[in-house]
Amino acid sequence: MTTDSGYKYKRTNTNGSQQRPLDVAIVGGGLVGSLLALHLGKKGHEVNLYEYREDIRTAELVIGRSINLALSARGRRALAEVGLEEALLGHGIPMAGRMLHDLNGKCKVVPYDANTKQCIYSVGRKHLNEVLLNAAEKYPNIHLHFNHKLVSANLDEGQFALVDPVTKETKSAQADLIVGCDGAYSAVRKEIVKRPRYDFSQTYIEHGYLELCIPPTATGEFAMPHNYLHIWPRGKFMMIALPNQDRTWTVTLFMPFTNFSSITDADALLDFFRQYFPDAINLIGRERLIKDFFKIKPQPLVMIKCRPYHVGTKALIVGDAAHAMVPFYGQGMNAGFEDCSVLTELFGKYGSDLERILPEFSERRWEDAHAICDLAMYNYIEMRDLVTKRSYLLRKKLDELLFWMMPNTWVPLYNSVSFSHMRYSKCIANRAWQDKILTRVLYGASFAAVATVGTLGYRHVTVSALERLSTSVLSALKLLKPSN
């Protein structure tokens, strides 16, 4: 069956058995919710998408997180599956690596992939959400409902109640499947957490974030080289900047709340920036820096882990509702989009059999989700501190060399996370294997070197010379020791 929108209802699974269209309620019309609506709508299911805010496409002011997004391989595949990858890549700005700013304003480029030149793309959250909603609106079986906030749900029966935040009007609804795509503070997950023996953890880190902006130059150009993620690493904190289509930069300052609270006036702010980010003052502009810094309070960063992601055959959570993470690996959106790909794959495999789809989704995703949450926490340490260390740069060069020599065997951690579809848990296991191999090789080489010197030149080598050799070998090992 083909509709006027050009898509085809798919009535069979991969085994050839018939599937029936489901009534699916998606709670949350953000990035993951709107993409999942497209995935399921394309399969012919009747989808109702409920969003508690007004329509982002017509709103004058969009309230919420606006940290820029880094689109990489996992997100690209999920977009390609609904025909939107090329449109988003055309809008996005490619970033080939990190550009590090030191205290003197000097810059150093660290490429993401020196061998195959792959890159990630800076995309605007609002633009991406608008593209997804516009695409969803073209499907006659996808229905968009704004100003609908979930207030209660019976997840065993698929029943739920919604309220209009403006008019306070309430209404009830029912669906074959309720999918929570409603973010880190998910109302659907709140209902799930009430159930006995449910694993859930919520961790706020001591660091918050605050957004600033670098405007275009007087001639309307980017104020910095724009095909890079710019980082000002300062050990305990950092600042980053991502390019926008309008030639501005979204600048995000991450640091402990104690540091934020110590900056109480314009003089203290300017002193702080002169000490740690001197080149950024002219880029942002003195008056704009003061205005933007004190305009809004620093926002918290939370990591959420839970399992399972489903309740019986009627409810499921995906995206940040299931696995909110800190933003330092740029994988929050990509992991949520990958949820859509995995879920769609299971619908293709099992038809409409939710008794098989939902448990398998939970089992396949929880370990990978926990893994990327942990990697995101680690990457903050790398970005704010380790990127300036000799040990990190030496290890990266060694990884690049081995990747060049053995591209199918030795895949660096960042490449496996951002430029492949390797399971996140496998990425960590792969890194652990690499660390083990390097440690064995390095220690083996050091002992071989010492043995060679002892065999060939022991008559001419003094004790102090051997001590110096041992010290040099140990120093080399410390430099090459895996940073994570």
mmCIF file with all atom_site columns, N, CA, C and O in Angstrom, residues 178-222:
data_model
loop_
_atom_site.group_PDB
_atom_site.id
_atom_site.type_symbol
_atom_site.label_atom_id
_atom_site.label_alt_id
_atom_site.label_comp_id
_atom_site.label_asym_id
_atom_site.label_entity_id
_atom_site.label_seq_id
_atom_site.pdbx_PDB_ins_code
_atom_site.Cartn_x
_atom_site.Cartn_y
_atom_site.Cartn_z
_atom_site.occupancy
_atom_site.B_iso_or_equiv
_atom_site.pdbx_formal_charge
_atom_site.auth_seq_id
_atom_site.auth_comp_id
_atom_site.auth_asym_id
_atom_site.auth_atom_id
_atom_site.pdbx_PDB_model_num
ATOM 1   N N  . ILE A 1 178 ? 3.343  2.741  24.455 1.00 0.00 ? 178 ILE A N  1
ATOM 2   C CA . ILE A 1 178 ? 3.720  4.080  24.898 1.00 0.00 ? 178 ILE A CA 1
ATOM 3   C C  . ILE A 1 178 ? 5.240  4.138  24.922 1.00 0.00 ? 178 ILE A C  1
ATOM 4   O O  . ILE A 1 178 ? 5.895  3.328  25.585 1.00 0.00 ? 178 ILE A O  1
ATOM 5   N N  . VAL A 1 179 ? 5.811  5.096  24.187 1.00 0.00 ? 179 VAL A N  1
ATOM 6   C CA . VAL A 1 179 ? 7.269  5.237  24.139 1.00 0.00 ? 179 VAL A CA 1
ATOM 7   C C  . VAL A 1 179 ? 7.666  6.580  24.745 1.00 0.00 ? 179 VAL A C  1
ATOM 8   O O  . VAL A 1 179 ? 7.263  7.626  24.247 1.00 0.00 ? 179 VAL A O  1
ATOM 9   N N  . GLY A 1 180 ? 8.441  6.524  25.795 1.00 0.00 ? 180 GLY A N  1
ATOM 10  C CA . GLY A 1 180 ? 8.923  7.743  26.437 1.00 0.00 ? 180 GLY A CA 1
ATOM 11  C C  . GLY A 1 180 ? 10.191 8.244  25.770 1.00 0.00 ? 180 GLY A C  1
ATOM 12  O O  . GLY A 1 180 ? 11.240 7.606  25.867 1.00 0.00 ? 180 GLY A O  1
ATOM 13  N N  . CYS A 1 181 ? 10.083 9.370  25.089 1.00 0.00 ? 181 CYS A N  1
ATOM 14  C CA . CYS A 1 181 ? 11.240 10.054 24.479 1.00 0.00 ? 181 CYS A CA 1
ATOM 15  C C  . CYS A 1 181 ? 11.349 11.442 25.094 1.00 0.00 ? 181 CYS A C  1
ATOM 16  O O  . CYS A 1 181 ? 11.710 12.405 24.409 1.00 0.00 ? 181 CYS A O  1
ATOM 17  N N  . ASP A 1 182 ? 11.005 11.541 26.353 1.00 0.00 ? 182 ASP A N  1
ATOM 18  C CA . ASP A 1 182 ? 10.816 12.842 26.986 1.00 0.00 ? 182 ASP A CA 1
ATOM 19  C C  . ASP A 1 182 ? 11.971 13.271 27.884 1.00 0.00 ? 182 ASP A C  1
ATOM 20  O O  . ASP A 1 182 ? 11.776 13.963 28.873 1.00 0.00 ? 182 ASP A O  1
ATOM 21  N N  . GLY A 1 183 ? 13.177 12.867 27.525 1.00 0.00 ? 183 GLY A N  1
ATOM 22  C CA . GLY A 1 183 ? 14.365 13.459 28.104 1.00 0.00 ? 183 GLY A CA 1
ATOM 23  C C  . GLY A 1 183 ? 14.790 12.944 29.463 1.00 0.00 ? 183 GLY A C  1
ATOM 24  O O  . GLY A 1 183 ? 14.206 12.014 30.022 1.00 0.00 ? 183 GLY A O  1
ATOM 25  N N  . ALA A 1 184 ? 15.818 13.606 30.001 1.00 0.00 ? 184 ALA A N  1
ATOM 26  C CA . ALA A 1 184 ? 16.441 13.159 31.243 1.00 0.00 ? 184 ALA A CA 1
ATOM 27  C C  . ALA A 1 184 ? 15.482 13.165 32.424 1.00 0.00 ? 184 ALA A C  1
ATOM 28  O O  . ALA A 1 184 ? 15.650 12.391 33.370 1.00 0.00 ? 184 ALA A O  1
ATOM 29  N N  . TYR A 1 185 ? 14.487 14.030 32.386 1.00 0.00 ? 185 TYR A N  1
ATOM 30  C CA . TYR A 1 185 ? 13.528 14.105 33.492 1.00 0.00 ? 185 TYR A CA 1
ATOM 31  C C  . TYR A 1 185 ? 12.189 13.514 33.057 1.00 0.00 ? 185 TYR A C  1
ATOM 32  O O  . TYR A 1 185 ? 11.117 14.040 33.340 1.00 0.00 ? 185 TYR A O  1
ATOM 33  N N  . SER A 1 186 ? 12.262 12.399 32.386 1.00 0.00 ? 186 SER A N  1
ATOM 34  C CA . SER A 1 186 ? 11.135 11.737 31.732 1.00 0.00 ? 186 SER A CA 1
ATOM 35  C C  . SER A 1 186 ? 9.962  11.448 32.668 1.00 0.00 ? 186 SER A C  1
ATOM 36  O O  . SER A 1 186 ? 10.119 10.864 33.739 1.00 0.00 ? 186 SER A O  1
ATOM 37  N N  . ALA A 1 187 ? 8.772  11.864 32.221 1.00 0.00 ? 187 ALA A N  1
ATOM 38  C CA . ALA A 1 187 ? 7.546  11.552 32.958 1.00 0.00 ? 187 ALA A CA 1
ATOM 39  C C  . ALA A 1 187 ? 7.198  10.066 32.816 1.00 0.00 ? 187 ALA A C  1
ATOM 40  O O  . ALA A 1 187 ? 6.645  9.457  33.736 1.00 0.00 ? 187 ALA A O  1
ATOM 41  N N  . VAL A 1 188 ? 7.520  9.486  31.664 1.00 0.00 ? 188 VAL A N  1
ATOM 42  C CA . VAL A 1 188 ? 7.255  8.056  31.480 1.00 0.00 ? 188 VAL A CA 1
ATOM 43  C C  . VAL A 1 188 ? 8.161  7.232  32.385 1.00 0.00 ? 188 VAL A C  1
ATOM 44  O O  . VAL A 1 188 ? 7.712  6.291  33.046 1.00 0.00 ? 188 VAL A O  1
ATOM 45  N N  . ARG A 1 189 ? 9.443  7.606  32.439 1.00 0.00 ? 189 ARG A N  1
ATOM 46  C CA . ARG A 1 189 ? 10.349 6.861  33.324 1.00 0.00 ? 189 ARG A CA 1
ATOM 47  C C  . ARG A 1 189 ? 9.953  7.034  34.784 1.00 0.00 ? 189 ARG A C  1
ATOM 48  O O  . ARG A 1 189 ? 10.137 6.117  35.602 1.00 0.00 ? 189 ARG A O  1
ATOM 49  N N  . LYS A 1 190 ? 9.414  8.177  35.128 1.00 0.00 ? 190 LYS A N  1
ATOM 50  C CA . LYS A 1 190 ? 8.965  8.396  36.504 1.00 0.00 ? 190 LYS A CA 1
ATOM 51  C C  . LYS A 1 190 ? 7.931  7.358  36.908 1.00 0.00 ? 190 LYS A C  1
ATOM 52  O O  . LYS A 1 190 ? 7.913  6.886  38.055 1.00 0.00 ? 190 LYS A O  1
ATOM 53  N N  . GLU A 1 191 ? 7.085  6.974  35.956 1.00 0.00 ? 191 GLU A N  1
ATOM 54  C CA . GLU A 1 191 ? 6.099  5.926  36.234 1.00 0.00 ? 191 GLU A CA 1
ATOM 55  C C  . GLU A 1 191 ? 6.775  4.561  36.356 1.00 0.00 ? 191 GLU A C  1
ATOM 56  O O  . GLU A 1 191 ? 6.386  3.730  37.177 1.00 0.00 ? 191 GLU A O  1
ATOM 57  N N  . ILE A 1 192 ? 7.806  4.327  35.543 1.00 0.00 ? 192 ILE A N  1
ATOM 58  C CA . ILE A 1 192 ? 8.489  3.035  35.573 1.00 0.00 ? 192 ILE A CA 1
ATOM 59  C C  . ILE A 1 192 ? 9.266  2.855  36.870 1.00 0.00 ? 192 ILE A C  1
ATOM 60  O O  . ILE A 1 192 ? 9.296  1.764  37.453 1.00 0.00 ? 192 ILE A O  1
ATOM 61  N N  . VAL A 1 193 ? 9.907  3.934  37.340 1.00 0.00 ? 193 VAL A N  1
ATOM 62  C CA . VAL A 1 193 ? 10.741 3.855  38.533 1.00 0.00 ? 193 VAL A CA 1
ATOM 63  C C  . VAL A 1 193 ? 9.927  3.439  39.767 1.00 0.00 ? 193 VAL A C  1
ATOM 64  O O  . VAL A 1 193 ? 10.467 2.863  40.716 1.00 0.00 ? 193 VAL A O  1
ATOM 65  N N  . LYS A 1 194 ? 8.642  3.684  39.755 1.00 0.00 ? 194 LYS A N  1
ATOM 66  C CA . LYS A 1 194 ? 7.791  3.323  40.891 1.00 0.00 ? 194 LYS A CA 1
ATOM 67  C C  . LYS A 1 194 ? 7.669  1.812  41.072 1.00 0.00 ? 194 LYS A C  1
ATOM 68  O O  . LYS A 1 194 ? 7.280  1.336  42.130 1.00 0.00 ? 194 LYS A O  1
ATOM 69  N N  . ARG A 1 195 ? 8.008  1.085  40.040 1.00 0.00 ? 195 ARG A N  1
ATOM 70  C CA . ARG A 1 195 ? 7.807  -0.359 40.066 1.00 0.00 ? 195 ARG A CA 1
ATOM 71  C C  . ARG A 1 195 ? 8.908  -1.036 40.885 1.00 0.00 ? 195 ARG A C  1
ATOM 72  O O  . ARG A 1 195 ? 10.038 -0.565 40.950 1.00 0.00 ? 195 ARG A O  1
ATOM 73  N N  . PRO A 1 196 ? 8.594  -2.173 41.526 1.00 0.00 ? 196 PRO A N  1
ATOM 74  C CA . PRO A 1 196 ? 9.585  -2.847 42.365 1.00 0.00 ? 196 PRO A CA 1
ATOM 75  C C  . PRO A 1 196 ? 10.731 -3.430 41.543 1.00 0.00 ? 196 PRO A C  1
ATOM 76  O O  . PRO A 1 196 ? 10.573 -3.760 40.376 1.00 0.00 ? 196 PRO A O  1
ATOM 77  N N  . ARG A 1 197 ? 11.906 -3.496 42.184 1.00 0.00 ? 197 ARG A N  1
ATOM 78  C CA . ARG A 1 197 ? 13.098 -4.133 41.615 1.00 0.00 ? 197 ARG A CA 1
ATOM 79  C C  . ARG A 1 197 ? 13.548 -3.482 40.305 1.00 0.00 ? 197 ARG A C  1
ATOM 80  O O  . ARG A 1 197 ? 14.041 -4.154 39.405 1.00 0.00 ? 197 ARG A O  1
ATOM 81  N N  . TYR A 1 198 ? 13.382 -2.178 40.249 1.00 0.00 ? 198 TYR A N  1
ATOM 82  C CA . TYR A 1 198 ? 13.819 -1.468 39.050 1.00 0.00 ? 198 TYR A CA 1
ATOM 83  C C  . TYR A 1 198 ? 15.143 -0.788 39.333 1.00 0.00 ? 198 TYR A C  1
ATOM 84  O O  . TYR A 1 198 ? 15.290 -0.042 40.306 1.00 0.00 ? 198 TYR A O  1
ATOM 85  N N  . ASP A 1 199 ? 16.143 -1.030 38.488 1.00 0.00 ? 199 ASP A N  1
ATOM 86  C CA . ASP A 1 199 ? 17.474 -0.449 38.673 1.00 0.00 ? 199 ASP A CA 1
ATOM 87  C C  . ASP A 1 199 ? 17.511 0.959  38.089 1.00 0.00 ? 199 ASP A C  1
ATOM 88  O O  . ASP A 1 199 ? 17.235 1.146  36.903 1.00 0.00 ? 199 ASP A O  1
ATOM 89  N N  . PHE A 1 200 ? 17.895 1.915  38.921 1.00 0.00 ? 200 PHE A N  1
ATOM 90  C CA . PHE A 1 200 ? 17.931 3.306  38.473 1.00 0.00 ? 200 PHE A CA 1
ATOM 91  C C  . PHE A 1 200 ? 18.989 4.061  39.257 1.00 0.00 ? 200 PHE A C  1
ATOM 92  O O  . PHE A 1 200 ? 19.087 3.932  40.481 1.00 0.00 ? 200 PHE A O  1
ATOM 93  N N  . SER A 1 201 ? 19.798 4.850  38.559 1.00 0.00 ? 201 SER A N  1
ATOM 94  C CA . SER A 1 201 ? 20.755 5.720  39.239 1.00 0.00 ? 201 SER A CA 1
ATOM 95  C C  . SER A 1 201 ? 20.798 7.068  38.522 1.00 0.00 ? 201 SER A C  1
ATOM 96  O O  . SER A 1 201 ? 20.674 7.140  37.300 1.00 0.00 ? 201 SER A O  1
ATOM 97  N N  . GLN A 1 202 ? 20.967 8.108  39.320 1.00 0.00 ? 202 GLN A N  1
ATOM 98  C CA . GLN A 1 202 ? 21.031 9.471  38.803 1.00 0.00 ? 202 GLN A CA 1
ATOM 99  C C  . GLN A 1 202 ? 22.227 10.160 39.435 1.00 0.00 ? 202 GLN A C  1
ATOM 100 O O  . GLN A 1 202 ? 22.351 10.196 40.657 1.00 0.00 ? 202 GLN A O  1
ATOM 101 N N  . THR A 1 203 ? 23.124 10.683 38.609 1.00 0.00 ? 203 THR A N  1
ATOM 102 C CA . THR A 1 203 ? 24.350 11.289 39.116 1.00 0.00 ? 203 THR A CA 1
ATOM 103 C C  . THR A 1 203 ? 24.526 12.689 38.538 1.00 0.00 ? 203 THR A C  1
ATOM 104 O O  . THR A 1 203 ? 24.598 12.852 37.320 1.00 0.00 ? 203 THR A O  1
ATOM 105 N N  . TYR A 1 204 ? 24.584 13.664 39.417 1.00 0.00 ? 204 TYR A N  1
ATOM 106 C CA . TYR A 1 204 ? 24.924 15.025 39.007 1.00 0.00 ? 204 TYR A CA 1
ATOM 107 C C  . TYR A 1 204 ? 26.419 15.233 39.248 1.00 0.00 ? 204 TYR A C  1
ATOM 108 O O  . TYR A 1 204 ? 26.929 14.920 40.319 1.00 0.00 ? 204 TYR A O  1
ATOM 109 N N  . ILE A 1 205 ? 27.129 15.732 38.238 1.00 0.00 ? 205 ILE A N  1
ATOM 110 C CA . ILE A 1 205 ? 28.536 16.012 38.455 1.00 0.00 ? 205 ILE A CA 1
ATOM 111 C C  . ILE A 1 205 ? 28.678 17.398 39.059 1.00 0.00 ? 205 ILE A C  1
ATOM 112 O O  . ILE A 1 205 ? 27.752 18.209 39.025 1.00 0.00 ? 205 ILE A O  1
ATOM 113 N N  . GLU A 1 206 ? 29.854 17.663 39.631 1.00 0.00 ? 206 GLU A N  1
ATOM 114 C CA . GLU A 1 206 ? 30.071 18.940 40.328 1.00 0.00 ? 206 GLU A CA 1
ATOM 115 C C  . GLU A 1 206 ? 30.245 20.109 39.362 1.00 0.00 ? 206 GLU A C  1
ATOM 116 O O  . GLU A 1 206 ? 30.332 21.257 39.782 1.00 0.00 ? 206 GLU A O  1
ATOM 117 N N  . HIS A 1 207 ? 30.291 19.804 38.080 1.00 0.00 ? 207 HIS A N  1
ATOM 118 C CA . HIS A 1 207 ? 30.492 20.820 37.066 1.00 0.00 ? 207 HIS A CA 1
ATOM 119 C C  . HIS A 1 207 ? 29.166 21.187 36.402 1.00 0.00 ? 207 HIS A C  1
ATOM 120 O O  . HIS A 1 207 ? 28.323 20.331 36.160 1.00 0.00 ? 207 HIS A O  1
ATOM 121 N N  . GLY A 1 208 ? 29.010 22.457 36.092 1.00 0.00 ? 208 GLY A N  1
ATOM 122 C CA . GLY A 1 208 ? 27.861 22.927 35.341 1.00 0.00 ? 208 GLY A CA 1
ATOM 123 C C  . GLY A 1 208 ? 28.325 23.562 34.038 1.00 0.00 ? 208 GLY A C  1
ATOM 124 O O  . GLY A 1 208 ? 29.517 23.584 33.723 1.00 0.00 ? 208 GLY A O  1
ATOM 125 N N  . TYR A 1 209 ? 27.369 24.082 33.283 1.00 0.00 ? 209 TYR A N  1
ATOM 126 C CA . TYR A 1 209 ? 27.738 24.736 32.019 1.00 0.00 ? 209 TYR A CA 1
ATOM 127 C C  . TYR A 1 209 ? 26.971 26.036 31.840 1.00 0.00 ? 209 TYR A C  1
ATOM 128 O O  . TYR A 1 209 ? 25.876 26.214 32.374 1.00 0.00 ? 209 TYR A O  1
ATOM 129 N N  . LEU A 1 210 ? 27.572 26.934 31.075 1.00 0.00 ? 210 LEU A N  1
ATOM 130 C CA . LEU A 1 210 ? 26.967 28.220 30.770 1.00 0.00 ? 210 LEU A CA 1
ATOM 131 C C  . LEU A 1 210 ? 27.341 28.573 29.335 1.00 0.00 ? 210 LEU A C  1
ATOM 132 O O  . LEU A 1 210 ? 28.496 28.419 28.934 1.00 0.00 ? 210 LEU A O  1
ATOM 133 N N  . GLU A 1 211 ? 26.356 29.046 28.581 1.00 0.00 ? 211 GLU A N  1
ATOM 134 C CA . GLU A 1 211 ? 26.580 29.317 27.165 1.00 0.00 ? 211 GLU A CA 1
ATOM 135 C C  . GLU A 1 211 ? 26.855 30.788 26.886 1.00 0.00 ? 211 GLU A C  1
ATOM 136 O O  . GLU A 1 211 ? 26.215 31.682 27.443 1.00 0.00 ? 211 GLU A O  1
ATOM 137 N N  . LEU A 1 212 ? 27.831 30.995 26.011 1.00 0.00 ? 212 LEU A N  1
ATOM 138 C CA . LEU A 1 212 ? 28.201 32.320 25.527 1.00 0.00 ? 212 LEU A CA 1
ATOM 139 C C  . LEU A 1 212 ? 28.152 32.302 24.006 1.00 0.00 ? 212 LEU A C  1
ATOM 140 O O  . LEU A 1 212 ? 27.762 31.293 23.415 1.00 0.00 ? 212 LEU A O  1
ATOM 141 N N  . CYS A 1 213 ? 28.546 33.377 23.372 1.00 0.00 ? 213 CYS A N  1
ATOM 142 C CA . CYS A 1 213 ? 28.467 33.439 21.913 1.00 0.00 ? 213 CYS A CA 1
ATOM 143 C C  . CYS A 1 213 ? 29.601 34.288 21.348 1.00 0.00 ? 213 CYS A C  1
ATOM 144 O O  . CYS A 1 213 ? 29.891 35.371 21.869 1.00 0.00 ? 213 CYS A O  1
ATOM 145 N N  . ILE A 1 214 ? 30.236 33.805 20.301 1.00 0.00 ? 214 ILE A N  1
ATOM 146 C CA . ILE A 1 214 ? 31.203 34.583 19.532 1.00 0.00 ? 214 ILE A CA 1
ATOM 147 C C  . ILE A 1 214 ? 30.509 35.045 18.253 1.00 0.00 ? 214 ILE A C  1
ATOM 148 O O  . ILE A 1 214 ? 30.081 34.211 17.445 1.00 0.00 ? 214 ILE A O  1
ATOM 149 N N  . PRO A 1 215 ? 30.381 36.335 18.042 1.00 0.00 ? 215 PRO A N  1
ATOM 150 C CA . PRO A 1 215 ? 29.688 36.839 16.841 1.00 0.00 ? 215 PRO A CA 1
ATOM 151 C C  . PRO A 1 215 ? 30.602 36.777 15.616 1.00 0.00 ? 215 PRO A C  1
ATOM 152 O O  . PRO A 1 215 ? 31.812 36.568 15.726 1.00 0.00 ? 215 PRO A O  1
ATOM 153 N N  . PRO A 1 216 ? 30.033 36.982 14.435 1.00 0.00 ? 216 PRO A N  1
ATOM 154 C CA . PRO A 1 216 ? 30.871 37.059 13.228 1.00 0.00 ? 216 PRO A CA 1
ATOM 155 C C  . PRO A 1 216 ? 31.770 38.283 13.285 1.00 0.00 ? 216 PRO A C  1
ATOM 156 O O  . PRO A 1 216 ? 31.575 39.201 14.078 1.00 0.00 ? 216 PRO A O  1
ATOM 157 N N  . THR A 1 217 ? 32.743 38.318 12.397 1.00 0.00 ? 217 THR A N  1
ATOM 158 C CA . THR A 1 217 ? 33.609 39.495 12.285 1.00 0.00 ? 217 THR A CA 1
ATOM 159 C C  . THR A 1 217 ? 32.837 40.650 11.660 1.00 0.00 ? 217 THR A C  1
ATOM 160 O O  . THR A 1 217 ? 31.692 40.484 11.217 1.00 0.00 ? 217 THR A O  1
ATOM 161 N N  . ALA A 1 218 ? 33.460 41.797 11.599 1.00 0.00 ? 218 ALA A N  1
ATOM 162 C CA . ALA A 1 218 ? 32.821 42.975 11.004 1.00 0.00 ? 218 ALA A CA 1
ATOM 163 C C  . ALA A 1 218 ? 32.463 42.750 9.541  1.00 0.00 ? 218 ALA A C  1
ATOM 164 O O  . ALA A 1 218 ? 31.534 43.369 9.011  1.00 0.00 ? 218 ALA A O  1
ATOM 165 N N  . THR A 1 219 ? 33.182 41.843 8.886  1.00 0.00 ? 219 THR A N  1
ATOM 166 C CA . THR A 1 219 ? 32.897 41.537 7.471  1.00 0.00 ? 219 THR A CA 1
ATOM 167 C C  . THR A 1 219 ? 31.939 40.361 7.316  1.00 0.00 ? 219 THR A C  1
ATOM 168 O O  . THR A 1 219 ? 31.704 39.901 6.200  1.00 0.00 ? 219 THR A O  1
ATOM 169 N N  . GLY A 1 220 ? 31.402 39.874 8.441  1.00 0.00 ? 220 GLY A N  1
ATOM 170 C CA . GLY A 1 220 ? 30.424 38.787 8.376  1.00 0.00 ? 220 GLY A CA 1
ATOM 171 C C  . GLY A 1 220 ? 31.007 37.404 8.251  1.00 0.00 ? 220 GLY A C  1
ATOM 172 O O  . GLY A 1 220 ? 30.290 36.452 7.900  1.00 0.00 ? 220 GLY A O  1
ATOM 173 N N  . GLU A 1 221 ? 32.295 37.243 8.575  1.00 0.00 ? 221 GLU A N  1
ATOM 174 C CA . GLU A 1 221 ? 32.942 35.935 8.475  1.00 0.00 ? 221 GLU A CA 1
ATOM 175 C C  . GLU A 1 221 ? 33.107 35.301 9.851  1.00 0.00 ? 221 GLU A C  1
ATOM 176 O O  . GLU A 1 221 ? 32.912 35.941 10.882 1.00 0.00 ? 221 GLU A O  1
ATOM 177 N N  . PHE A 1 222 ? 33.459 33.998 9.851  1.00 0.00 ? 222 PHE A N  1
ATOM 178 C CA . PHE A 1 222 ? 33.781 33.333 11.102 1.00 0.00 ? 222 PHE A CA 1
ATOM 179 C C  . PHE A 1 222 ? 34.986 33.999 11.755 1.00 0.00 ? 222 PHE A C  1
ATOM 180 O O  . PHE A 1 222 ? 35.954 34.352 11.078 1.00 0.00 ? 222 PHE A O  1
#
